[in-house]
PDB file of C-alpha atoms in Angstrom:
ATOM      1  CA  MET P  35      -5.239 -16.870 -16.050  1.00  0.00           C
ATOM      2  CA  THR P  36      -7.393 -14.219 -17.762  1.00  0.00           C
ATOM      3  CA  GLY P  37      -8.883 -12.305 -15.454  1.00  0.00           C
ATOM      4  CA  PRO P  38      -7.890  -8.711 -14.064  1.00  0.00           C
ATOM      5  CA  ILE P  39      -5.226  -7.915 -11.351  1.00  0.00           C
ATOM      6  CA  LEU P  40      -7.552  -7.044  -8.154  1.00  0.00           C
ATOM      7  CA  VAL P  41      -5.054  -4.485  -6.446  1.00  0.00           C
ATOM      8  CA  PHE P  42      -6.734  -3.781  -2.834  1.00  0.00           C
ATOM      9  CA  ASP P  43      -5.923  -1.231  -0.190  1.00  0.00           C
ATOM     10  CA  SER P  44      -8.450   0.820   2.818  1.00  0.00           C
ATOM     11  CA  GLY P  45      -7.824   3.836   0.329  1.00  0.00           C
ATOM     12  CA  ILE P  46      -5.656   5.110  -2.576  1.00  0.00           C
ATOM     13  CA  GLY P  47      -2.363   4.326  -0.835  1.00  0.00           C
ATOM     14  CA  GLY P  48      -2.126   0.956  -2.993  1.00  0.00           C
ATOM     15  CA  LEU P  49      -1.892   3.064  -6.133  1.00  0.00           C
ATOM     16  CA  SER P  50       2.026   3.558  -5.502  1.00  0.00           C
ATOM     17  CA  VAL P  51       1.902  -0.696  -5.811  1.00  0.00           C
ATOM     18  CA  LEU P  52      -0.444  -0.607  -9.081  1.00  0.00           C
ATOM     19  CA  THR P  53       1.754   1.969 -10.577  1.00  0.00           C
ATOM     20  CA  GLU P  54       4.865  -0.336 -10.180  1.00  0.00           C
ATOM     21  CA  ILE P  55       3.228  -3.241 -11.380  1.00  0.00           C
ATOM     22  CA  ARG P  56       1.971  -1.431 -14.332  1.00  0.00           C
ATOM     23  CA  LYS P  57       5.429  -0.597 -15.473  1.00  0.00           C
ATOM     24  CA  GLN P  58       6.513  -4.131 -15.680  1.00  0.00           C
ATOM     25  CA  LEU P  59       3.114  -5.261 -17.262  1.00  0.00           C
ATOM     26  CA  PRO P  60       1.500  -2.050 -18.826  1.00  0.00           C
ATOM     27  CA  ASN P  61      -1.213  -4.007 -20.971  1.00  0.00           C
ATOM     28  CA  ASN P  62      -2.971  -5.615 -18.497  1.00  0.00           C
ATOM     29  CA  HIS P  63      -6.304  -5.080 -16.995  1.00  0.00           C
ATOM     30  CA  TYR P  64      -6.863  -4.093 -13.391  1.00  0.00           C
ATOM     31  CA  HIS P  65      -9.083  -3.659 -10.944  1.00  0.00           C
ATOM     32  CA  TYR P  66      -8.487  -1.404  -7.990  1.00  0.00           C
ATOM     33  CA  LEU P  67     -10.500  -2.008  -4.633  1.00  0.00           C
ATOM     34  CA  PHE P  68     -10.437   0.647  -2.171  1.00  0.00           C
ATOM     35  CA  ASP P  69     -12.582   0.354   1.477  1.00  0.00           C
ATOM     36  CA  ASN P  70     -12.480   4.080   1.903  1.00  0.00           C
ATOM     37  CA  ALA P  71     -15.358   3.829   4.503  1.00  0.00           C
ATOM     38  CA  ARG P  72     -12.952   1.871   7.337  1.00  0.00           C
ATOM     39  CA  MET P  73      -9.852   3.661   6.449  1.00  0.00           C
ATOM     40  CA  PRO P  74      -7.869   4.079   8.119  1.00  0.00           C
ATOM     41  CA  TYR P  75      -6.763   0.471   8.436  1.00  0.00           C
ATOM     42  CA  GLY P  76      -4.307   1.322  11.358  1.00  0.00           C
ATOM     43  CA  ASN P  77      -7.130   2.379  13.769  1.00  0.00           C
ATOM     44  CA  LEU P  78      -9.068  -1.229  13.466  1.00  0.00           C
ATOM     45  CA  SER P  79      -8.393  -3.847  15.927  1.00  0.00           C
ATOM     46  CA  GLU P  80      -7.577  -7.067  14.584  1.00  0.00           C
ATOM     47  CA  HIS P  81     -11.093  -8.830  14.330  1.00  0.00           C
ATOM     48  CA  GLU P  82     -12.466  -5.773  12.917  1.00  0.00           C
ATOM     49  CA  LEU P  83     -10.041  -5.584  10.219  1.00  0.00           C
ATOM     50  CA  VAL P  84      -9.658  -8.973   9.107  1.00  0.00           C
ATOM     51  CA  THR P  85     -13.595  -9.866   8.773  1.00  0.00           C
ATOM     52  CA  GLY P  86     -13.995  -6.928   7.037  1.00  0.00           C
ATOM     53  CA  CYS P  87     -11.346  -7.415   4.153  1.00  0.00           C
ATOM     54  CA  VAL P  88     -11.751 -10.883   3.641  1.00  0.00           C
ATOM     55  CA  GLU P  89     -15.795 -10.823   3.217  1.00  0.00           C
ATOM     56  CA  LEU P  90     -14.999  -7.234   0.695  1.00  0.00           C
ATOM     57  CA  ILE P  91     -12.251  -9.089  -1.485  1.00  0.00           C
ATOM     58  CA  MET P  92     -14.063 -12.281  -1.587  1.00  0.00           C
ATOM     59  CA  GLN P  93     -17.177 -10.764  -2.580  1.00  0.00           C
ATOM     60  CA  GLN P  94     -15.316  -8.755  -5.572  1.00  0.00           C
ATOM     61  CA  ALA P  95     -13.563 -11.737  -6.584  1.00  0.00           C
ATOM     62  CA  ASP P  96     -16.415 -13.792  -6.869  1.00  0.00           C
ATOM     63  CA  VAL P  97     -17.630 -10.608  -9.629  1.00  0.00           C
ATOM     64  CA  ILE P  98     -14.448 -10.191 -11.500  1.00  0.00           C
ATOM     65  CA  LYS P  99     -12.647 -13.128 -11.372  1.00  0.00           C
ATOM     66  CA  PRO P 100      -9.074 -11.933 -11.112  1.00  0.00           C
ATOM     67  CA  SER P 101      -5.725 -13.835 -12.085  1.00  0.00           C
ATOM     68  CA  VAL P 102      -4.007 -12.530  -8.997  1.00  0.00           C
ATOM     69  CA  ILE P 103      -4.872 -10.385  -5.677  1.00  0.00           C
ATOM     70  CA  VAL P 104      -2.841  -7.809  -4.550  1.00  0.00           C
ATOM     71  CA  VAL P 105      -3.333  -6.968  -0.785  1.00  0.00           C
ATOM     72  CA  ALA P 106      -1.594  -3.772  -1.203  1.00  0.00           C
ATOM     73  CA  CYS P 107      -1.593  -2.656   2.605  1.00  0.00           C
ATOM     74  CA  ASN P 108       0.878  -3.314   4.897  1.00  0.00           C
ATOM     75  CA  THR P 109      -1.484  -3.433   8.137  1.00  0.00           C
ATOM     76  CA  ALA P 110      -3.776  -5.983   6.257  1.00  0.00           C
ATOM     77  CA  SER P 111      -1.547  -8.568   4.812  1.00  0.00           C
ATOM     78  CA  THR P 112      -0.110 -10.861   7.227  1.00  0.00           C
ATOM     79  CA  LEU P 113      -3.657 -10.791   8.993  1.00  0.00           C
ATOM     80  CA  VAL P 114      -5.471 -11.296   5.701  1.00  0.00           C
ATOM     81  CA  LEU P 115      -3.617 -13.089   3.721  1.00  0.00           C
ATOM     82  CA  PRO P 116      -3.772 -16.849   5.506  1.00  0.00           C
ATOM     83  CA  LYS P 117      -7.449 -16.435   5.477  1.00  0.00           C
ATOM     84  CA  LEU P 118      -8.018 -15.308   1.763  1.00  0.00           C
ATOM     85  CA  ARG P 119      -5.754 -18.220   0.691  1.00  0.00           C
ATOM     86  CA  GLN P 120      -7.912 -20.736   2.970  1.00  0.00           C
ATOM     87  CA  ARG P 121     -10.818 -20.039   0.545  1.00  0.00           C
ATOM     88  CA  LEU P 122      -9.247 -18.859  -3.069  1.00  0.00           C
ATOM     89  CA  SER P 123      -6.871 -20.780  -5.515  1.00  0.00           C
ATOM     90  CA  VAL P 124      -5.957 -17.746  -7.213  1.00  0.00           C
ATOM     91  CA  PRO P 125      -2.370 -15.966  -6.203  1.00  0.00           C
ATOM     92  CA  ILE P 126      -2.587 -14.131  -3.688  1.00  0.00           C
ATOM     93  CA  VAL P 127       0.646 -11.420  -2.921  1.00  0.00           C
ATOM     94  CA  GLY P 128       0.830  -9.330   0.073  1.00  0.00           C
ATOM     95  CA  VAL P 129       3.376  -6.534   1.476  1.00  0.00           C
ATOM     96  CA  VAL P 130       5.832  -6.667   4.103  1.00  0.00           C
ATOM     97  CA  PRO P 131       7.696  -3.507   5.357  1.00  0.00           C
ATOM     98  CA  ALA P 132      11.270  -3.476   3.488  1.00  0.00           C
ATOM     99  CA  ILE P 133      13.241  -3.887   6.356  1.00  0.00           C
ATOM    100  CA  LYS P 134      15.528  -6.901   4.657  1.00  0.00           C
ATOM    101  CA  PRO P 135      16.783  -4.475   1.603  1.00  0.00           C
ATOM    102  CA  ALA P 136      16.949  -1.258   4.283  1.00  0.00           C
ATOM    103  CA  ALA P 137      19.573  -3.148   6.986  1.00  0.00           C
ATOM    104  CA  ALA P 138      21.463  -4.161   3.864  1.00  0.00           C
ATOM    105  CA  LYS P 139      21.891  -0.817   2.436  1.00  0.00           C
ATOM    106  CA  SER P 140      22.533   1.085   5.781  1.00  0.00           C
ATOM    107  CA  ILE P 141      25.969   2.031   6.221  1.00  0.00           C
ATOM    108  CA  ASN P 142      25.802   3.375  10.028  1.00  0.00           C
ATOM    109  CA  LYS P 143      23.494   0.247  10.466  1.00  0.00           C
ATOM    110  CA  HIS P 144      20.846   2.485  11.913  1.00  0.00           C
ATOM    111  CA  ILE P 145      17.302   2.673   9.990  1.00  0.00           C
ATOM    112  CA  GLY P 146      13.876   3.471  10.485  1.00  0.00           C
ATOM    113  CA  LEU P 147      10.136   2.239   9.799  1.00  0.00           C
ATOM    114  CA  LEU P 148       7.593   4.410   9.346  1.00  0.00           C
ATOM    115  CA  ALA P 149       4.365   3.152   9.192  1.00  0.00           C
ATOM    116  CA  THR P 150       0.560   3.008  10.769  1.00  0.00           C
ATOM    117  CA  PRO P 151       0.493   2.304  14.533  1.00  0.00           C
ATOM    118  CA  GLY P 152      -0.797  -0.994  13.724  1.00  0.00           C
ATOM    119  CA  THR P 153       2.001  -2.210  11.249  1.00  0.00           C
ATOM    120  CA  VAL P 154       4.497  -0.729  14.113  1.00  0.00           C
ATOM    121  CA  ALA P 155       2.743  -3.083  16.698  1.00  0.00           C
ATOM    122  CA  ARG P 156       2.398  -5.977  15.409  1.00  0.00           C
ATOM    123  CA  ASP P 157       4.382  -9.393  15.827  1.00  0.00           C
ATOM    124  CA  TYR P 158       5.184  -9.763  12.652  1.00  0.00           C
ATOM    125  CA  THR P 159       6.844  -6.559  12.277  1.00  0.00           C
ATOM    126  CA  GLN P 160       9.521  -7.581  14.922  1.00  0.00           C
ATOM    127  CA  VAL P 161       9.728 -10.726  13.623  1.00  0.00           C
ATOM    128  CA  LEU P 162      10.937  -9.516  10.418  1.00  0.00           C
ATOM    129  CA  ILE P 163      13.400  -6.985  12.539  1.00  0.00           C
ATOM    130  CA  ASN P 164      14.559  -9.980  14.476  1.00  0.00           C
ATOM    131  CA  ASN P 165      15.325 -11.712  11.279  1.00  0.00           C
ATOM    132  CA  PHE P 166      16.866  -9.244   8.807  1.00  0.00           C
ATOM    133  CA  ALA P 167      18.002  -6.013  10.646  1.00  0.00           C
ATOM    134  CA  ASN P 168      19.602  -7.673  14.129  1.00  0.00           C
ATOM    135  CA  ASP P 169      22.740  -6.032  13.632  1.00  0.00           C
ATOM    136  CA  CYS P 170      21.187  -2.880  13.032  1.00  0.00           C
ATOM    137  CA  THR P 171      19.297  -0.445  15.673  1.00  0.00           C
ATOM    138  CA  VAL P 172      15.980  -0.071  14.198  1.00  0.00           C
ATOM    139  CA  GLU P 173      13.362   3.289  15.196  1.00  0.00           C
ATOM    140  CA  LEU P 174       9.689   2.735  15.010  1.00  0.00           C
ATOM    141  CA  PHE P 175       7.479   5.749  14.234  1.00  0.00           C
ATOM    142  CA  GLY P 176       3.805   5.104  13.737  1.00  0.00           C
ATOM    143  CA  SER P 177       1.469   7.665  11.960  1.00  0.00           C
ATOM    144  CA  SER P 178      -2.144   7.313  10.971  1.00  0.00           C
ATOM    145  CA  GLU P 179      -1.853  11.052  10.038  1.00  0.00           C
ATOM    146  CA  LEU P 180       0.285  10.545   7.031  1.00  0.00           C
ATOM    147  CA  VAL P 181      -2.255   8.484   5.574  1.00  0.00           C
ATOM    148  CA  LEU P 182      -4.951  10.941   5.710  1.00  0.00           C
ATOM    149  CA  MET P 183      -2.263  13.572   4.332  1.00  0.00           C
ATOM    150  CA  ALA P 184      -1.254  11.301   1.329  1.00  0.00           C
ATOM    151  CA  GLU P 185      -5.261  10.838   0.633  1.00  0.00           C
ATOM    152  CA  GLU P 186      -5.452  14.641   0.882  1.00  0.00           C
ATOM    153  CA  TYR P 187      -2.636  15.388  -1.755  1.00  0.00           C
ATOM    154  CA  ILE P 188      -4.148  12.677  -4.195  1.00  0.00           C
ATOM    155  CA  ALA P 189      -7.471  14.713  -4.156  1.00  0.00           C
ATOM    156  CA  SER P 190      -6.111  18.336  -3.914  1.00  0.00           C
ATOM    157  CA  GLY P 191      -2.625  18.227  -5.025  1.00  0.00           C
ATOM    158  CA  GLU P 192      -1.659  20.327  -1.985  1.00  0.00           C
ATOM    159  CA  ILE P 193      -0.008  19.082   1.659  1.00  0.00           C
ATOM    160  CA  ASP P 194       0.500  21.191   4.507  1.00  0.00           C
ATOM    161  CA  LEU P 195       4.271  20.945   4.791  1.00  0.00           C
ATOM    162  CA  GLY P 196       4.105  22.503   8.668  1.00  0.00           C
ATOM    163  CA  LYS P 197       2.311  19.793   9.830  1.00  0.00           C
ATOM    164  CA  LEU P 198       4.193  17.413   7.916  1.00  0.00           C
ATOM    165  CA  GLU P 199       7.135  18.340   9.632  1.00  0.00           C
ATOM    166  CA  LYS P 200       5.701  18.124  12.880  1.00  0.00           C
ATOM    167  CA  VAL P 201       5.014  14.704  12.400  1.00  0.00           C
ATOM    168  CA  LEU P 202       8.467  13.902  11.098  1.00  0.00           C
ATOM    169  CA  ARG P 203      10.073  15.460  13.583  1.00  0.00           C
ATOM    170  CA  PRO P 204      11.249  12.858  15.665  1.00  0.00           C
ATOM    171  CA  ILE P 205      12.830  11.315  12.611  1.00  0.00           C
ATOM    172  CA  THR P 206      14.659  14.090  12.087  1.00  0.00           C
ATOM    173  CA  LEU P 207      16.244  14.135  15.284  1.00  0.00           C
ATOM    174  CA  THR P 208      18.178  10.480  14.835  1.00  0.00           C
ATOM    175  CA  ASP P 209      20.851  10.016  12.417  1.00  0.00           C
ATOM    176  CA  ILE P 210      19.266   6.803  11.193  1.00  0.00           C
ATOM    177  CA  ASP P 211      20.561   6.763   7.117  1.00  0.00           C
ATOM    178  CA  VAL P 212      17.385   4.665   5.587  1.00  0.00           C
ATOM    179  CA  LEU P 213      14.014   5.089   6.207  1.00  0.00           C
ATOM    180  CA  VAL P 214      11.623   2.285   5.051  1.00  0.00           C
ATOM    181  CA  LEU P 215       8.306   3.640   4.266  1.00  0.00           C
ATOM    182  CA  GLY P 216       6.005   0.909   5.955  1.00  0.00           C
ATOM    183  CA  CYS P 217       2.849   2.057   4.366  1.00  0.00           C
ATOM    184  CA  THR P 218       1.838   2.124   0.706  1.00  0.00           C
ATOM    185  CA  HIS P 219       0.291   5.554   0.849  1.00  0.00           C
ATOM    186  CA  PHE P 220       3.542   6.805   2.094  1.00  0.00           C
ATOM    187  CA  PRO P 221       5.825   6.544  -1.144  1.00  0.00           C
ATOM    188  CA  ILE P 222       2.728   9.268  -2.683  1.00  0.00           C
ATOM    189  CA  ILE P 223       4.383  11.718  -0.648  1.00  0.00           C
ATOM    190  CA  ALA P 224       8.048  10.215  -0.604  1.00  0.00           C
ATOM    191  CA  GLN P 225       9.010  13.552  -2.356  1.00  0.00           C
ATOM    192  CA  HIS P 226       7.821  15.772   0.562  1.00  0.00           C
ATOM    193  CA  ILE P 227       8.901  13.519   3.174  1.00  0.00           C
ATOM    194  CA  SER P 228      12.450  13.469   2.258  1.00  0.00           C
ATOM    195  CA  SER P 229      12.453  16.904   1.601  1.00  0.00           C
ATOM    196  CA  ILE P 230      11.880  17.266   5.528  1.00  0.00           C
ATOM    197  CA  ILE P 231      14.195  14.669   6.705  1.00  0.00           C
ATOM    198  CA  GLY P 232      17.064  15.233   4.335  1.00  0.00           C
ATOM    199  CA  LYS P 233      18.485  13.769   1.332  1.00  0.00           C
ATOM    200  CA  ASN P 234      20.861  12.063   3.159  1.00  0.00           C
ATOM    201  CA  VAL P 235      18.325   9.387   4.346  1.00  0.00           C
ATOM    202  CA  LEU P 236      17.435   6.767   1.901  1.00  0.00           C
ATOM    203  CA  LEU P 237      14.010   5.731   1.171  1.00  0.00           C
ATOM    204  CA  LEU P 238      12.872   2.645   0.626  1.00  0.00           C
ATOM    205  CA  ASP P 239       9.144   0.693   0.118  1.00  0.00           C
ATOM    206  CA  SER P 240       8.347  -2.406  -1.385  1.00  0.00           C
ATOM    207  CA  GLY P 241       6.511  -1.589  -4.444  1.00  0.00           C
ATOM    208  CA  GLU P 242       9.013  -2.375  -7.351  1.00  0.00           C
ATOM    209  CA  ALA P 243       9.619  -5.959  -4.875  1.00  0.00           C
ATOM    210  CA  ILE P 244       5.869  -6.791  -5.622  1.00  0.00           C
ATOM    211  CA  ALA P 245       5.825  -5.856  -9.251  1.00  0.00           C
ATOM    212  CA  ASN P 246       8.511  -8.057  -9.672  1.00  0.00           C
ATOM    213  CA  ARG P 247       6.313 -10.901  -8.109  1.00  0.00           C
ATOM    214  CA  VAL P 248       3.067 -10.087  -9.626  1.00  0.00           C
ATOM    215  CA  SER P 249       5.086  -9.912 -12.954  1.00  0.00           C
ATOM    216  CA  SER P 250       6.398 -13.604 -12.383  1.00  0.00           C
ATOM    217  CA  LEU P 251       2.611 -14.701 -12.010  1.00  0.00           C
ATOM    218  CA  ILE P 252       1.264 -13.208 -15.114  1.00  0.00           C
ATOM    219  CA  THR P 253       2.011 -13.980 -18.975  1.00  0.00           C
ATOM    220  CA  LYS P 254       2.392 -10.451 -20.452  1.00  0.00           C
ATOM    221  CA  GLU P 255       1.223 -11.087 -23.557  1.00  0.00           C
ATOM    222  CA  GLU P 256      -2.159 -12.327 -22.148  1.00  0.00           C
ATOM    223  CA  TYR P 257      -3.727  -8.906 -22.911  1.00  0.00           C
ATOM    224  CA  LEU P 258      -3.898  -6.480 -25.786  1.00  0.00           C
ATOM    225  CA  ASN P 259      -4.475  -3.346 -23.717  1.00  0.00           C
ATOM    226  CA  SER P 260      -4.910  -2.011 -20.352  1.00  0.00           C
ATOM    227  CA  LYS P 261      -8.386  -1.582 -18.602  1.00  0.00           C
ATOM    228  CA  LEU P 262      -8.360  -0.059 -15.402  1.00  0.00           C
ATOM    229  CA  ASP P 263     -11.340  -0.183 -13.298  1.00  0.00           C
ATOM    230  CA  VAL P 264     -11.601   1.391  -9.584  1.00  0.00           C
ATOM    231  CA  SER P 265     -14.666   0.544  -6.991  1.00  0.00           C
ATOM    232  CA  PHE P 266     -14.743   1.523  -3.209  1.00  0.00           C
ATOM    233  CA  THR P 267     -17.057   1.184  -0.311  1.00  0.00           C
ATOM    234  CA  LYS P 268     -17.719   5.195   0.557  1.00  0.00           C
ATOM    235  CA  LYS P 269     -18.893   7.879  -2.097  1.00  0.00           C
ATOM    236  CA  ILE P 270     -15.723   9.808  -3.073  1.00  0.00           C
ATOM    237  CA  ALA P 271     -14.891  13.420  -3.212  1.00  0.00           C
ATOM    238  CA  GLU P 272     -15.120  15.234  -6.580  1.00  0.00           C
ATOM    239  CA  GLY P 273     -11.027  16.368  -5.755  1.00  0.00           C
ATOM    240  CA  LEU P 274     -10.464  12.307  -5.514  1.00  0.00           C
ATOM    241  CA  ASN P 275     -12.710  11.634  -8.380  1.00  0.00           C
ATOM    242  CA  LYS P 276     -11.076  13.804 -11.006  1.00  0.00           C
ATOM    243  CA  ALA P 277      -7.877  12.115  -9.740  1.00  0.00           C
ATOM    244  CA  LEU P 278      -8.758   8.899 -10.333  1.00  0.00           C
ATOM    245  CA  VAL P 279      -9.722   9.925 -13.935  1.00  0.00           C
ATOM    246  CA  ASP P 280      -6.535  11.424 -14.673  1.00  0.00           C
ATOM    247  CA  TYR P 281      -4.550   8.796 -13.024  1.00  0.00           C
ATOM    248  CA  GLY P 282      -6.694   6.465 -16.036  1.00  0.00           C
ATOM    249  CA  PHE P 283      -9.581   4.976 -14.680  1.00  0.00           C
ATOM    250  CA  THR P 284     -12.552   4.735 -16.818  1.00  0.00           C
ATOM    251  CA  THR P 285     -14.834   2.760 -15.052  1.00  0.00           C
ATOM    252  CA  MET P 286     -15.673   3.932 -10.762  1.00  0.00           C
ATOM    253  CA  LYS P 287     -18.148   2.455  -9.113  1.00  0.00           C
ATOM    254  CA  LEU P 288     -19.429   2.487  -5.478  1.00  0.00           C
ATOM    255  CA  ILE P 289     -20.007  -0.823  -4.112  1.00  0.00           C
ATOM    256  CA  THR P 290     -21.680  -0.267  -0.732  1.00  0.00           C
ATOM    257  CA  ASP P 291     -25.113   1.845  -0.232  1.00  0.00           C
TER     258      ASP P 291
END
């Protein structure tokens, strides 16, 4: 497998997963694809989400010939992966909320899941809870607003802490000791989230676990140096363009009219 690792998300949230993968595979070639024209995915119907994602990923896979595809989006993963695997022969890695490790780490057996409304509402989330956290009380918190706040933070370096505090207030009223960040956007603002809900609440995400899985599928010696490309479905603002350059992307491309 000599093609790039294709990492896909609705916006820049998947960079949190890409960062973890690059820690383990620093010299690989990566292509980051984000569908900012339809973000946030948590507000889309399942049919609209699946149809658009499959079409977009298939289109780009045909062009760049990836060795591995990472669907770095909790909202899309369980819906999109089965259809992609029917049509593609390369390994496809998805993301699920870190319910299992959260339940294992919780002392008082009271955990929370912070995710998009779509992830919170989907059956697979309840299956994860039933299978891996049936001895815990699990609080579910849905927010699309935090997705947009993370996007703005990447582009501007600023975040409205008052607004963030208002969004997180329901969490602060509980006594959970572990909070699962069930959207790949949320680790980007994890430090700010922690400052509001308190250092006594452990934050968990799936980034490292996804990196471990990708690393097991790739031979590290295949590449001599790293290359970072990015493509997107809607024109991006100058602040985000600068942030992507600062991250290390050398080729940036708008792939829709």
